[in-house]
CSV table of C-alpha atoms in Angstrom, one decimal:
chain,number,residue,atom,x,y,z
A,1,ILE,CA,-15.3,-75.6,3.4
A,2,CYS,CA,-14.7,-78.2,0.8
A,3,ALA,CA,-17.2,-81.0,0.2
A,4,CYS,CA,-14.2,-83.3,-0.2
A,5,GLU,CA,-11.3,-82.3,2.0
A,6,SER,CA,-8.8,-83.9,-0.4
A,7,ASP,CA,-9.8,-81.3,-3.0
A,8,ARG,CA,-8.9,-78.3,-0.8
A,9,SER,CA,-5.4,-77.8,-2.3
A,10,MET,CA,-6.6,-78.1,-5.9
A,11,VAL,CA,-9.5,-75.6,-5.2
A,12,ALA,CA,-7.1,-73.2,-3.4
A,13,GLY,CA,-4.6,-73.5,-6.3
A,14,ASN,CA,-7.4,-72.7,-8.9
A,15,ILE,CA,-8.6,-69.7,-6.9
A,16,ALA,CA,-5.0,-68.4,-6.7
A,17,LYS,CA,-4.6,-68.9,-10.4
A,18,LEU,CA,-7.8,-67.0,-11.1
A,19,MET,CA,-6.8,-64.1,-8.9
A,20,LYS,CA,-3.4,-63.9,-10.7
A,21,ALA,CA,-5.1,-64.2,-14.2
A,22,MET,CA,-7.5,-61.4,-13.3
A,23,GLU,CA,-4.5,-59.4,-12.2
A,24,VAL,CA,-6.0,-58.8,-8.7
A,25,VAL,CA,-2.6,-59.8,-7.3
A,26,PRO,CA,0.7,-59.8,-9.1
A,27,SER,CA,1.5,-63.1,-10.9
A,28,THR,CA,4.5,-63.6,-8.7
A,29,SER,CA,2.4,-63.6,-5.5
A,30,ASP,CA,2.2,-66.7,-3.4
A,31,ASN,CA,-1.1,-68.6,-3.0
A,32,ASP,CA,-1.8,-67.2,0.5
A,33,ILE,CA,-1.8,-63.6,-0.8
A,34,ALA,CA,-4.1,-64.6,-3.7
A,35,LEU,CA,-6.4,-66.4,-1.3
A,36,LYS,CA,-6.6,-63.4,1.0
A,37,ALA,CA,-7.4,-61.2,-2.0
A,38,PHE,CA,-10.2,-63.6,-3.0
A,39,ASP,CA,-11.6,-63.6,0.5
A,40,GLY,CA,-11.6,-59.8,0.4
A,41,LEU,CA,-13.5,-59.8,-2.9
A,42,VAL,CA,-16.0,-62.3,-1.5
A,43,HIS,CA,-16.7,-60.0,1.4
A,44,THR,CA,-16.7,-56.7,-0.5
A,45,GLU,CA,-18.0,-57.4,-4.0
A,46,LEU,CA,-20.3,-60.4,-3.7
A,47,PRO,CA,-22.9,-58.8,-1.4
A,48,ASP,CA,-23.4,-56.1,-4.0
A,49,VAL,CA,-24.1,-58.8,-6.6
A,50,PHE,CA,-26.3,-61.1,-4.5
A,51,ILE,CA,-28.4,-58.6,-2.6
A,52,PRO,CA,-30.1,-57.1,-5.7
A,53,ALA,CA,-30.7,-60.7,-7.0
A,54,LEU,CA,-31.7,-62.4,-3.8
A,55,GLY,CA,-32.7,-59.6,-1.4
A,56,ARG,CA,-31.3,-58.7,2.0
A,57,LEU,CA,-33.8,-60.9,3.9
A,58,THR,CA,-34.6,-64.6,3.9
A,59,PHE,CA,-38.4,-64.1,4.2
A,60,SER,CA,-40.6,-61.7,2.3
A,61,LEU,CA,-42.9,-59.3,4.1
A,62,LYS,CA,-45.9,-61.3,2.8
A,63,GLU,CA,-44.6,-64.5,4.3
A,64,LEU,CA,-43.8,-62.9,7.7
A,65,VAL,CA,-47.2,-61.2,7.9
A,66,ALA,CA,-49.0,-64.5,7.0
A,67,ILE,CA,-47.2,-66.3,9.8
A,68,SER,CA,-47.8,-63.4,12.2
A,69,VAL,CA,-51.5,-63.0,11.4
A,70,ILE,CA,-52.1,-66.6,12.2
A,71,TYR,CA,-50.3,-66.3,15.5
A,72,TYR,CA,-51.6,-63.0,16.6
A,73,GLY,CA,-55.1,-63.6,15.2
A,74,ALA,CA,-55.5,-66.8,17.2
A,75,ASP,CA,-54.2,-65.0,20.3
A,76,ALA,CA,-56.6,-62.1,19.9
A,77,ALA,CA,-59.6,-64.5,19.3
A,78,ASP,CA,-58.6,-66.4,22.4
A,79,GLU,CA,-58.3,-63.3,24.5
A,80,LEU,CA,-61.6,-61.9,23.3
A,81,ALA,CA,-63.4,-65.2,23.9
A,82,ALA,CA,-62.0,-65.5,27.4
A,83,LEU,CA,-62.8,-62.0,28.5
A,84,ALA,CA,-64.8,-59.6,26.4
A,85,LYS,CA,-63.3,-56.1,26.8
A,86,GLY,CA,-66.1,-54.0,25.4
A,87,GLY,CA,-65.9,-50.5,23.9
A,88,LEU,CA,-62.4,-49.1,23.6
A,89,GLY,CA,-60.8,-52.3,25.1
A,90,ASP,CA,-61.7,-54.3,22.0
A,91,LEU,CA,-60.3,-51.6,19.7
A,92,ALA,CA,-57.1,-51.4,21.8
A,93,LEU,CA,-56.8,-55.2,21.5
A,94,ALA,CA,-57.3,-55.1,17.8
A,95,LEU,CA,-54.8,-52.3,17.2
A,96,ASP,CA,-52.3,-54.1,19.5
A,97,ARG,CA,-52.6,-57.3,17.5
A,98,VAL,CA,-52.4,-55.5,14.1
A,99,TRP,CA,-49.2,-53.9,15.3
A,100,GLY,CA,-47.8,-57.2,16.4
A,101,ALA,CA,-48.8,-59.2,13.3
A,102,CYS,CA,-48.1,-56.7,10.6
A,103,PHE,CA,-45.2,-54.7,12.0
A,104,GLN,CA,-43.6,-55.9,15.3
A,105,LEU,CA,-42.8,-59.5,14.3
A,106,PRO,CA,-41.8,-58.8,10.7
A,107,LEU,CA,-39.5,-56.0,11.9
A,108,THR,CA,-38.1,-58.1,14.6
A,109,MET,CA,-37.2,-60.9,12.2
A,110,ALA,CA,-35.7,-58.4,9.7
A,111,PHE,CA,-33.7,-56.6,12.3
A,112,THR,CA,-32.4,-59.9,13.8
A,113,GLU,CA,-31.4,-61.1,10.4
A,114,LEU,CA,-29.8,-57.8,9.3
A,115,GLY,CA,-28.0,-57.4,12.7
A,116,ALA,CA,-26.8,-61.0,13.0
A,117,SER,CA,-25.4,-61.0,9.4
A,118,HIS,CA,-23.5,-57.8,9.8
A,119,ASN,CA,-19.7,-58.1,9.8
A,120,LEU,CA,-19.6,-61.6,8.4
A,121,HIS,CA,-15.9,-61.2,7.7
A,122,TRP,CA,-15.1,-61.6,11.4
A,123,THR,CA,-13.7,-64.8,12.8
A,124,LYS,CA,-16.3,-67.5,13.8
A,125,LEU,CA,-16.0,-66.6,17.5
A,126,TRP,CA,-16.6,-62.9,16.9
A,127,CYS,CA,-19.5,-63.6,14.6
A,128,LYS,CA,-21.1,-65.8,17.3
A,129,CYS,CA,-20.6,-63.2,19.9
A,130,TRP,CA,-22.1,-60.5,17.7
A,131,GLN,CA,-25.1,-62.7,16.9
A,132,SER,CA,-25.6,-63.3,20.6
A,133,VAL,CA,-25.5,-59.6,21.4
A,134,VAL,CA,-28.0,-58.9,18.6
A,135,ALA,CA,-30.3,-61.6,19.9
A,136,VAL,CA,-30.1,-60.6,23.6
A,137,LEU,CA,-30.6,-56.9,22.7
A,138,LEU,CA,-33.7,-57.6,20.6
A,139,VAL,CA,-35.2,-60.0,23.1
A,140,GLY,CA,-34.7,-57.3,25.8
A,141,LEU,CA,-36.3,-54.6,23.7
A,142,LEU,CA,-39.2,-56.9,22.9
A,143,TYR,CA,-39.7,-57.7,26.5
A,144,ALA,CA,-39.7,-54.0,27.5
A,145,HIS,CA,-42.0,-53.2,24.6
A,146,ASP,CA,-44.5,-55.8,25.5
A,147,LYS,CA,-44.5,-54.8,29.2
A,148,ALA,CA,-45.1,-51.2,28.2
A,149,LEU,CA,-48.0,-52.2,25.8
A,150,ASN,CA,-49.6,-54.4,28.5
A,151,ARG,CA,-49.4,-51.6,31.0
A,152,LEU,CA,-50.9,-49.2,28.5
A,153,ARG,CA,-53.8,-51.6,27.7
A,154,GLN,CA,-54.9,-51.9,31.4
A,155,PRO,CA,-58.5,-50.8,32.0
A,156,PRO,CA,-59.9,-48.2,31.8
A,157,ILE,CA,-58.9,-47.6,28.2
A,158,SER,CA,-59.0,-44.0,27.2
A,159,TRP,CA,-58.7,-42.3,23.8
A,160,HIS,CA,-55.1,-41.3,24.3
A,161,VAL,CA,-54.2,-45.1,24.5
A,162,ILE,CA,-56.1,-45.5,21.2
A,163,ALA,CA,-54.1,-42.6,19.7
A,164,ILE,CA,-50.8,-44.1,20.8
A,165,LEU,CA,-51.7,-47.5,19.3
A,166,ILE,CA,-52.8,-45.8,16.0
A,167,ALA,CA,-49.5,-43.8,15.9
A,168,LEU,CA,-47.5,-47.0,16.6
A,169,ASN,CA,-49.3,-48.7,13.7
A,170,LEU,CA,-48.6,-45.8,11.4
A,171,ALA,CA,-44.9,-45.7,12.4
A,172,GLY,CA,-44.8,-49.5,11.9
A,173,ALA,CA,-46.1,-49.1,8.4
A,174,ILE,CA,-43.3,-46.6,7.6
A,175,MET,CA,-40.6,-48.8,9.2
A,176,VAL,CA,-41.8,-51.9,7.4
A,177,SER,CA,-41.8,-50.0,4.1
A,178,ILE,CA,-38.2,-48.8,4.6
A,179,VAL,CA,-36.8,-52.1,5.8
A,180,PHE,CA,-38.5,-54.4,3.2
A,181,VAL,CA,-38.9,-52.0,0.2
A,182,GLY,CA,-36.1,-49.5,0.8
A,183,VAL,CA,-35.7,-45.8,1.4
A,184,PRO,CA,-37.8,-43.8,-1.0
A,185,ARG,CA,-35.7,-42.0,-3.7
A,186,TRP,CA,-37.1,-38.6,-2.7
A,187,PHE,CA,-35.9,-39.1,0.8
A,188,GLN,CA,-32.4,-40.2,-0.3
A,189,ARG,CA,-32.1,-36.9,-2.2
A,190,GLY,CA,-33.0,-34.8,0.8
A,191,GLY,CA,-36.6,-34.4,-0.1
A,192,ASN,CA,-36.1,-33.2,-3.6
A,193,SER,CA,-38.2,-35.3,-5.9
A,194,SER,CA,-36.8,-33.9,-9.2
A,195,SER,CA,-33.9,-35.6,-10.9
């Protein structure tokens, strides 16, 4: 996309000259081959340059948690004010909202962004289809997940429900760490922490 469409041929010509000068393509190649080589470089090399500088995700974990805590905190306060649960019900509600605010929503946003941006070298139609599949899949998973949690939190609340919610929060912390920070080096080397 050129800001000024009349500049397109000049920009394409300059890109072709650059590709030939860098010896990415033979100097006798026509401009179409040079432009395809440039397009290939953009899709293979630029992500390796931009991801370390800008990150893989649009929002940081802090930003997503701040937004989530406001939403889920207000929801929890509203639910507690409307109908006090008492005992394990309050604990179950708190664990459920901590899961949603600190882990579920940030992970959903990250997985949506990572999934929807995968395979950007496809045509526009294929990219839109892929993004739709990712969105529908994640909405379906969230719906099923919320239904399961709502069923789990039906009174009477027992200690096994609390244990499940605690395990979910621990797993969420691990998943958030991997998605937003990266896989620990010791894990990448098969558990060996020595260099």
